[in-house]
Every structure is written in structure tokens, then in C-alpha cells.
mmCIF file of C-alpha atoms in Angstrom:
data_model
loop_
_atom_site.group_PDB
_atom_site.id
_atom_site.type_symbol
_atom_site.label_atom_id
_atom_site.label_comp_id
_atom_site.label_asym_id
_atom_site.label_seq_id
_atom_site.Cartn_x
_atom_site.Cartn_y
_atom_site.Cartn_z
ATOM 1 C CA MET A 1 47.722 -33.169 68.094
ATOM 2 C CA ARG A 2 45.998 -31.039 65.511
ATOM 3 C CA GLU A 3 45.312 -32.636 62.210
ATOM 4 C CA THR A 4 46.050 -30.643 59.128
ATOM 5 C CA PRO A 5 42.736 -30.352 57.148
ATOM 6 C CA ARG A 6 42.768 -32.518 53.852
ATOM 7 C CA PRO A 7 40.904 -30.757 50.732
ATOM 8 C CA GLN A 8 38.154 -33.003 49.928
ATOM 9 C CA GLY A 9 37.889 -35.089 46.788
ATOM 10 C CA THR A 10 36.764 -38.221 45.353
ATOM 11 C CA ALA A 11 39.134 -41.134 45.582
ATOM 12 C CA GLY A 12 41.799 -41.329 43.101
ATOM 13 C CA ASP A 13 42.186 -37.596 42.967
ATOM 14 C CA ALA A 14 45.963 -36.779 43.236
ATOM 15 C CA GLY A 15 45.193 -33.495 44.854
ATOM 16 C CA PRO A 16 43.391 -30.085 44.259
ATOM 17 C CA GLU A 17 43.831 -28.839 40.935
ATOM 18 C CA LEU A 18 43.047 -25.429 39.241
ATOM 19 C CA PRO A 19 39.882 -25.196 36.912
ATOM 20 C CA GLN A 20 40.931 -26.030 33.488
ATOM 21 C CA ARG A 21 39.595 -24.265 30.465
ATOM 22 C CA ARG A 22 37.075 -26.326 28.347
ATOM 23 C CA PRO A 23 37.698 -26.400 24.813
ATOM 24 C CA GLY A 24 34.704 -25.849 22.609
ATOM 25 C CA SER A 25 32.889 -23.075 24.470
ATOM 26 C CA ALA A 26 30.808 -21.057 21.987
ATOM 27 C CA PHE A 27 31.061 -17.785 24.080
ATOM 28 C CA ALA A 28 34.722 -18.445 25.941
ATOM 29 C CA HIS A 29 35.746 -15.124 27.330
ATOM 30 C CA THR A 30 39.286 -13.545 27.534
ATOM 31 C CA ALA A 31 40.759 -10.673 28.930
ATOM 32 C CA GLY A 32 40.289 -7.429 27.605
ATOM 33 C CA ALA A 33 43.212 -6.096 25.064
ATOM 34 C CA SER A 34 44.390 -3.652 27.779
ATOM 35 C CA GLY A 35 43.851 -5.796 30.715
ATOM 36 C CA SER A 36 40.899 -4.016 31.706
ATOM 37 C CA GLY A 37 39.165 -7.316 32.362
ATOM 38 C CA THR A 38 36.233 -6.569 30.226
ATOM 39 C CA PRO A 39 35.097 -9.855 28.587
ATOM 40 C CA HIS A 40 35.365 -10.442 24.728
ATOM 41 C CA ARG A 41 34.023 -13.085 22.340
ATOM 42 C CA SER A 42 36.736 -15.751 21.600
ATOM 43 C CA ASP A 43 36.080 -15.130 17.710
ATOM 44 C CA GLY A 44 36.997 -11.529 17.628
ATOM 45 C CA ARG A 45 33.665 -9.988 17.214
ATOM 46 C CA SER A 46 32.245 -7.363 19.383
ATOM 47 C CA PRO A 47 29.684 -8.773 22.052
ATOM 48 C CA GLN A 48 27.015 -6.366 20.562
ATOM 49 C CA THR A 49 26.073 -5.481 16.943
ATOM 50 C CA PRO A 50 26.221 -1.425 17.478
ATOM 51 C CA ARG A 51 22.814 0.137 16.866
ATOM 52 C CA GLY A 52 23.974 2.440 14.256
ATOM 53 C CA VAL A 53 24.477 -0.586 11.803
ATOM 54 C CA ARG A 54 21.559 -2.552 12.666
ATOM 55 C CA GLN A 55 19.492 -3.535 9.567
ATOM 56 C CA THR A 56 15.674 -2.324 10.276
ATOM 57 C CA GLY A 57 12.553 -4.354 9.609
ATOM 58 C CA PRO A 58 9.528 -3.325 7.732
ATOM 59 C CA THR A 59 8.414 -0.746 10.145
ATOM 60 C CA GLY A 60 11.634 0.886 10.516
ATOM 61 C CA ARG A 61 12.422 -0.457 13.933
ATOM 62 C CA PRO A 62 16.062 -2.479 14.509
ATOM 63 C CA GLY A 63 15.258 -5.254 12.987
ATOM 64 C CA THR A 64 17.339 -8.708 12.487
ATOM 65 C CA THR A 65 20.141 -9.325 10.381
ATOM 66 C CA PRO A 66 19.849 -10.012 7.507
ATOM 67 C CA PRO A 67 16.902 -7.345 6.708
ATOM 68 C CA VAL A 68 13.386 -8.497 6.701
ATOM 69 C CA PRO A 69 11.928 -8.439 3.228
ATOM 70 C CA GLY A 70 9.309 -6.006 2.029
ATOM 71 C CA ARG A 71 5.887 -7.484 1.464
ATOM 72 C CA PRO A 72 4.680 -6.421 -1.743
ATOM 73 C CA ALA A 73 2.428 -9.727 -2.147
ATOM 74 C CA LEU A 74 -0.556 -8.174 -0.199
ATOM 75 C CA LEU A 75 -0.879 -5.606 -3.104
ATOM 76 C CA LEU A 76 -0.017 -8.083 -5.865
ATOM 77 C CA PHE A 77 -2.846 -10.197 -4.393
ATOM 78 C CA LEU A 78 -5.281 -7.652 -5.168
ATOM 79 C CA ALA A 79 -4.657 -7.459 -8.932
ATOM 80 C CA PRO A 80 -6.538 -11.246 -9.782
ATOM 81 C CA PRO A 81 -9.594 -10.478 -7.899
ATOM 82 C CA LEU A 82 -9.980 -6.795 -9.550
ATOM 83 C CA LEU A 83 -9.114 -8.130 -12.891
ATOM 84 C CA ALA A 84 -11.766 -10.992 -12.422
ATOM 85 C CA LEU A 85 -14.583 -8.601 -11.188
ATOM 86 C CA PHE A 86 -13.779 -6.225 -14.243
ATOM 87 C CA ALA A 87 -13.904 -9.115 -16.478
ATOM 88 C CA LEU A 88 -17.039 -10.189 -14.881
ATOM 89 C CA THR A 89 -18.778 -6.826 -15.263
ATOM 90 C CA THR A 90 -17.680 -6.105 -18.563
ATOM 91 C CA TRP A 91 -19.000 -9.283 -19.925
ATOM 92 C CA GLN A 92 -22.470 -8.952 -18.206
ATOM 93 C CA ILE A 93 -22.703 -5.607 -19.714
ATOM 94 C CA ALA A 94 -21.739 -6.404 -23.229
ATOM 95 C CA ALA A 95 -23.880 -9.483 -23.029
ATOM 96 C CA ASP A 96 -27.309 -8.002 -21.577
ATOM 97 C CA GLY A 97 -26.647 -10.501 -18.793
ATOM 98 C CA PRO A 98 -28.560 -10.771 -15.643
ATOM 99 C CA LEU A 99 -26.475 -8.521 -13.606
ATOM 100 C CA ARG A 100 -27.051 -5.887 -16.071
ATOM 101 C CA GLY A 101 -30.952 -6.077 -15.888
ATOM 102 C CA LEU A 102 -30.488 -5.926 -12.146
ATOM 103 C CA ASP A 103 -28.147 -2.959 -12.299
ATOM 104 C CA GLU A 104 -30.609 -1.092 -14.439
ATOM 105 C CA ARG A 105 -33.508 -1.845 -11.923
ATOM 106 C CA ALA A 106 -31.312 -0.347 -9.333
ATOM 107 C CA GLY A 107 -30.241 2.679 -10.912
ATOM 108 C CA ARG A 108 -33.604 3.555 -11.929
ATOM 109 C CA ALA A 109 -34.926 3.130 -8.317
ATOM 110 C CA VAL A 110 -32.247 5.724 -6.930
ATOM 111 C CA VAL A 111 -31.951 8.221 -9.887
ATOM 112 C CA GLY A 112 -33.098 11.714 -8.656
ATOM 113 C CA HIS A 113 -33.254 10.921 -4.895
ATOM 114 C CA GLY A 114 -31.324 12.836 -2.379
ATOM 115 C CA PRO A 115 -30.354 16.630 -2.413
ATOM 116 C CA ALA A 116 -29.934 17.587 -5.980
ATOM 117 C CA GLY A 117 -27.485 20.196 -5.326
ATOM 118 C CA LEU A 118 -25.033 17.920 -3.273
ATOM 119 C CA ALA A 119 -25.395 15.348 -5.663
ATOM 120 C CA GLU A 120 -24.505 17.681 -8.754
ATOM 121 C CA PHE A 121 -21.547 18.751 -6.318
ATOM 122 C CA LEU A 122 -20.277 15.158 -5.899
ATOM 123 C CA ALA A 123 -20.615 14.250 -9.281
ATOM 124 C CA ASP A 124 -18.664 17.235 -10.418
ATOM 125 C CA LEU A 125 -15.440 16.129 -8.380
ATOM 126 C CA GLY A 126 -14.841 13.608 -11.007
ATOM 127 C CA ASN A 127 -14.456 16.384 -13.826
ATOM 128 C CA MET A 128 -10.669 16.855 -15.200
ATOM 129 C CA GLN A 129 -11.159 20.354 -14.387
ATOM 130 C CA VAL A 130 -11.070 19.477 -10.616
ATOM 131 C CA ALA A 131 -9.123 16.210 -10.496
ATOM 132 C CA LEU A 132 -6.421 17.202 -12.498
ATOM 133 C CA PRO A 133 -5.267 19.993 -10.273
ATOM 134 C CA VAL A 134 -5.307 18.090 -7.268
ATOM 135 C CA LEU A 135 -2.864 15.177 -8.934
ATOM 136 C CA GLY A 136 -0.816 18.149 -10.429
ATOM 137 C CA CYS A 137 -0.140 19.472 -7.041
ATOM 138 C CA ALA A 138 0.580 16.042 -5.350
ATOM 139 C CA LEU A 139 2.873 15.578 -8.324
ATOM 140 C CA VAL A 140 4.758 18.765 -7.883
ATOM 141 C CA LEU A 141 4.965 18.101 -4.106
ATOM 142 C CA ALA A 142 6.440 14.855 -4.314
ATOM 143 C CA LEU A 143 9.350 15.884 -7.120
ATOM 144 C CA VAL A 144 10.161 18.611 -4.576
ATOM 145 C CA ARG A 145 10.722 16.015 -2.047
ATOM 146 C CA GLY A 146 12.965 14.071 -4.310
ATOM 147 C CA ALA A 147 10.682 11.397 -5.839
ATOM 148 C CA ARG A 148 10.991 10.636 -9.445
ATOM 149 C CA ARG A 149 9.978 7.122 -9.988
ATOM 150 C CA ALA A 150 6.183 7.435 -8.309
ATOM 151 C CA PRO A 151 5.553 10.803 -9.714
ATOM 152 C CA LEU A 152 6.231 9.380 -13.370
ATOM 153 C CA TYR A 153 4.126 6.450 -12.450
ATOM 154 C CA ALA A 154 1.290 8.498 -11.158
ATOM 155 C CA ALA A 155 1.380 10.581 -14.483
ATOM 156 C CA LEU A 156 1.293 7.506 -16.816
ATOM 157 C CA THR A 157 -1.383 5.914 -14.764
ATOM 158 C CA MET A 158 -3.758 9.152 -15.421
ATOM 159 C CA GLY A 159 -2.490 9.174 -19.214
ATOM 160 C CA ALA A 160 -3.584 5.561 -19.357
ATOM 161 C CA VAL A 161 -7.110 6.363 -18.264
ATOM 162 C CA PRO A 162 -8.522 7.774 -21.531
ATOM 163 C CA LEU A 163 -6.594 5.188 -23.489
ATOM 164 C CA LEU A 164 -8.709 2.266 -21.896
ATOM 165 C CA VAL A 165 -11.757 3.912 -21.177
ATOM 166 C CA VAL A 166 -12.467 5.748 -24.533
ATOM 167 C CA PRO A 167 -12.365 2.303 -26.491
ATOM 168 C CA LEU A 168 -14.268 0.472 -23.972
ATOM 169 C CA LYS A 169 -17.023 2.963 -24.243
ATOM 170 C CA ASP A 170 -17.092 2.616 -27.967
ATOM 171 C CA TRP A 171 -16.803 -1.106 -28.013
ATOM 172 C CA ILE A 172 -19.569 -1.823 -25.319
ATOM 173 C CA ALA A 173 -22.104 1.163 -26.586
ATOM 174 C CA ARG A 174 -24.183 1.008 -23.416
ATOM 175 C CA PRO A 175 -27.043 3.900 -23.092
ATOM 176 C CA GLY A 176 -27.317 6.066 -20.160
ATOM 177 C CA PRO A 177 -29.891 6.200 -17.426
ATOM 178 C CA LEU A 178 -31.591 9.061 -18.895
ATOM 179 C CA THR A 179 -30.877 8.948 -22.388
ATOM 180 C CA ASP A 180 -30.502 6.850 -25.430
ATOM 181 C CA ALA A 181 -26.944 8.098 -26.201
ATOM 182 C CA THR A 182 -24.515 5.273 -25.815
ATOM 183 C CA GLY A 183 -20.701 5.029 -24.476
ATOM 184 C CA TYR A 184 -21.560 5.029 -20.675
ATOM 185 C CA TYR A 185 -19.593 2.011 -19.526
ATOM 186 C CA PRO A 186 -17.043 2.616 -17.918
ATOM 187 C CA SER A 187 -17.541 5.805 -16.338
ATOM 188 C CA GLY A 188 -14.944 8.155 -17.159
ATOM 189 C CA HIS A 189 -15.893 10.813 -14.231
ATOM 190 C CA ALA A 190 -15.457 7.839 -11.762
ATOM 191 C CA ALA A 191 -12.140 6.998 -13.161
ATOM 192 C CA ALA A 192 -10.556 10.292 -13.296
ATOM 193 C CA ALA A 193 -11.680 10.481 -9.664
ATOM 194 C CA ALA A 194 -10.242 7.317 -8.606
ATOM 195 C CA VAL A 195 -7.051 7.830 -10.309
ATOM 196 C CA ALA A 196 -6.362 11.347 -9.495
ATOM 197 C CA TYR A 197 -7.318 11.364 -5.811
ATOM 198 C CA GLY A 198 -5.855 7.810 -5.352
ATOM 199 C CA SER A 199 -2.622 8.804 -6.931
ATOM 200 C CA ALA A 200 -2.240 12.181 -4.883
ATOM 201 C CA ALA A 201 -3.033 10.156 -1.802
ATOM 202 C CA LEU A 202 -0.233 7.657 -2.608
ATOM 203 C CA LEU A 203 2.378 10.176 -3.742
ATOM 204 C CA LEU A 204 1.695 12.193 -0.376
ATOM 205 C CA ALA A 205 1.499 9.457 2.186
ATOM 206 C CA PRO A 206 5.313 8.646 2.622
ATOM 207 C CA TYR A 207 5.806 12.069 3.586
ATOM 208 C CA ALA A 208 3.272 12.959 5.845
ATOM 209 C CA GLY A 209 3.423 12.358 9.566
ATOM 210 C CA ARG A 210 0.857 10.510 11.689
ATOM 211 C CA PRO A 211 -1.871 10.664 11.454
ATOM 212 C CA TRP A 212 -2.030 11.955 7.906
ATOM 213 C CA SER A 213 -0.038 9.133 6.506
ATOM 214 C CA TRP A 214 -3.074 7.177 6.476
ATOM 215 C CA MET A 215 -5.848 9.807 6.695
ATOM 216 C CA MET A 216 -4.957 10.666 2.985
ATOM 217 C CA PRO A 217 -5.778 7.043 1.557
ATOM 218 C CA VAL A 218 -8.941 7.272 3.579
ATOM 219 C CA ALA A 219 -9.843 10.602 1.918
ATOM 220 C CA ALA A 220 -9.064 9.490 -1.447
ATOM 221 C CA VAL A 221 -11.537 6.648 -0.826
ATOM 222 C CA LEU A 222 -14.105 8.839 0.494
ATOM 223 C CA LEU A 223 -13.892 11.188 -2.476
ATOM 224 C CA THR A 224 -14.415 8.634 -4.975
ATOM 225 C CA THR A 225 -16.974 6.821 -3.303
ATOM 226 C CA ALA A 226 -18.495 10.204 -3.138
ATOM 227 C CA THR A 227 -18.363 11.122 -6.765
ATOM 228 C CA GLY A 228 -19.709 7.502 -7.678
ATOM 229 C CA ILE A 229 -22.650 8.095 -5.606
ATOM 230 C CA GLY A 230 -23.475 11.583 -7.453
ATOM 231 C CA LEU A 231 -22.835 10.101 -10.598
ATOM 232 C CA VAL A 232 -25.473 7.657 -9.859
ATOM 233 C CA LEU A 233 -28.014 9.947 -8.145
ATOM 234 C CA ARG A 234 -28.208 12.333 -10.829
ATOM 235 C CA GLY A 235 -28.318 9.610 -13.446
ATOM 236 C CA TYR A 236 -25.003 10.349 -15.456
ATOM 237 C CA HIS A 237 -24.143 6.810 -15.003
ATOM 238 C CA TRP A 238 -25.736 3.360 -14.004
ATOM 239 C CA PRO A 239 -24.038 1.434 -10.931
ATOM 240 C CA LEU A 240 -22.150 -0.881 -12.688
ATOM 241 C CA ASP A 241 -20.669 1.871 -14.703
ATOM 242 C CA VAL A 242 -19.092 3.150 -11.774
ATOM 243 C CA LEU A 243 -17.965 0.020 -10.347
ATOM 244 C CA GLY A 244 -16.499 -1.356 -13.419
ATOM 245 C CA SER A 245 -14.344 1.929 -13.586
ATOM 246 C CA TRP A 246 -13.258 1.217 -9.664
ATOM 247 C CA PHE A 247 -12.461 -2.197 -10.602
ATOM 248 C CA LEU A 248 -10.047 -0.949 -13.675
ATOM 249 C CA CYS A 249 -8.745 1.964 -11.795
ATOM 250 C CA GLY A 250 -7.719 -0.490 -8.811
ATOM 251 C CA ILE A 251 -5.387 -2.540 -11.404
ATOM 252 C CA LEU A 252 -3.777 0.429 -13.097
ATOM 253 C CA LEU A 253 -2.913 2.114 -9.215
ATOM 254 C CA LEU A 254 -1.033 -1.079 -8.158
ATOM 255 C CA PRO A 255 2.291 -0.397 -9.662
ATOM 256 C CA LEU A 256 1.968 3.273 -8.243
ATOM 257 C CA GLY A 257 1.250 1.678 -4.860
ATOM 258 C CA LEU A 258 4.312 -0.636 -4.880
ATOM 259 C CA SER A 259 6.536 2.475 -5.950
ATOM 260 C CA CYS A 260 5.164 4.607 -3.047
ATOM 261 C CA ARG A 261 5.507 1.384 -0.520
ATOM 262 C CA SER A 262 9.308 1.282 -1.324
ATOM 263 C CA THR A 263 9.579 4.991 -1.080
ATOM 264 C CA ARG A 264 8.127 4.945 2.387
ATOM 265 C CA ARG A 265 10.674 2.189 3.553
ATOM 266 C CA SER A 266 13.449 4.004 2.249
ATOM 267 C CA SER A 267 12.470 7.119 4.219
ATOM 268 C CA SER A 268 12.129 5.303 7.182
ATOM 269 C CA ARG A 269 15.439 4.169 7.320
ATOM 270 C CA THR A 270 17.149 7.534 6.355
ATOM 271 C CA PRO A 271 18.171 9.040 9.647
ATOM 272 C CA ARG A 272 16.664 12.157 10.851
ATOM 273 C CA CYS A 273 18.756 15.179 12.318
#
């Protein structure tokens, strides 16, 4: 006589039961609205955030929600060291400190060295007749691309150069390497080159594709450095005259750098056709 198979279970079970839904499940699924069997979240949200509405991170890639904030702290971190270096240099020059003596010995040791024609050409890169047209072209291109705040900052930064450099020259009254005339610290030519080429690179970098987006700032640094070398080799300025100008202009360029960084983030989030 055949026995009817009995369902296996533990003692005390009344019999087989259908699986019960467990309450409190974070991702309980229900059938789709049209009966297609597509799972949906129990809270009514779509199972995945659409790609088109995702927030982007600092690099422009699809990022987390809420959006990752920018990091201007790196640029702001440069302000105190630059200010401290400029204050130290100015104090040493004005007070005839040890750094001034070392600076003048180094300047006398290198003046007149190198190809004279090349050194003169490099020094001329700091002339307003050369630096201002470069900055002017960058301002026009940035305005054509729709920028407003960054070109204003660049123009104000360039306008601040003579307002700061000329009174400092009169106050310090430092003689030049090859003359007894005064008014050589800080270097106006070095400041003009740093602000003009640096501002032009910062203005255009957000709109340039790779590798130009990072090559333009590098080119600005090289041009500024070459200008300073030419000024020292030709005996137009002491080394600290040039370094003091670079420290001062680095502080002046920080607001423009922050503005251009926000422009770059905005352009990276703009969809391209």
C-alpha cells in the first residue's frame, strides 16, 4: 500500500504555508503598474537616478548627490605665504637687511652674462607695449565667449599694478644695479609681465581643450620667468626686485584665479551639442 508523501517540516507545523511578505524591507518589490512584472521600489521612487539629472563633481563627471562642493581653498591657501614673502622681502630691502646684501652680491655676479641680444629681448617682454596687447586679446576673446566677471577682474588687476608699484618705488627708493637713480623696487616690468601673461592664461584656459588648458598657464609662467631673467642679466633690476613683484602679483591674481575656476566648472557642466 503506497503512502502519500507528507510535507517535511518541523514538529508543531500545522502544514505547508505560502511565503509571507516581510514587513520593513528597505527595497520591497511590487509588480509594475501595467502588470509587466518590472520591479519598483516600495517608496515610489525610480530604481535608478536618470543620468541626465545627476549632479556632477568638480571634474565634470557624473557625481554624487548632493553635488560635491568646489575647493577654492587651494588658491586661498597661497595668499598668506605670498603675503609673508612679499612683506619679508620689502622689509629687508627697506631696512638694508642681510637679504639685501646677499641680493646685491648675486646681482653683480650675473649682470652682463649671457647673450646680450637675447637678454634684452626677454627683458622687453615686460614692456607695456608688449604685455598689454596680449592681455587685451585675451579680454576680447573671453568677452566673446560670454565671460563677464573674469574679464572685469583681469582689467582691475592690471590697473592695480601701477597703483601699488609706483608708491612702493617712491617709498623704498632703492638704487638700480648700474645707476644711482632710485625707484627700482619692486620691478614694474616684472609685475606687468606677471599680471598680463598670467591673466591671459587664466582667462583663456577654461575655454581651451586639452592640452592647451594646462599649457597656457605653463607658458605664462615661462614668459614671466624669462622676463625676470632678462631684467637681471641686463642689469635693469636686482633679483629681489623681480621676486618682490612676483610675490605681489601672485596675491593680485588670486581673485581672478577663483573666478576663472568657477567659470571652468560651469562650462564643464554645460551640455555640448
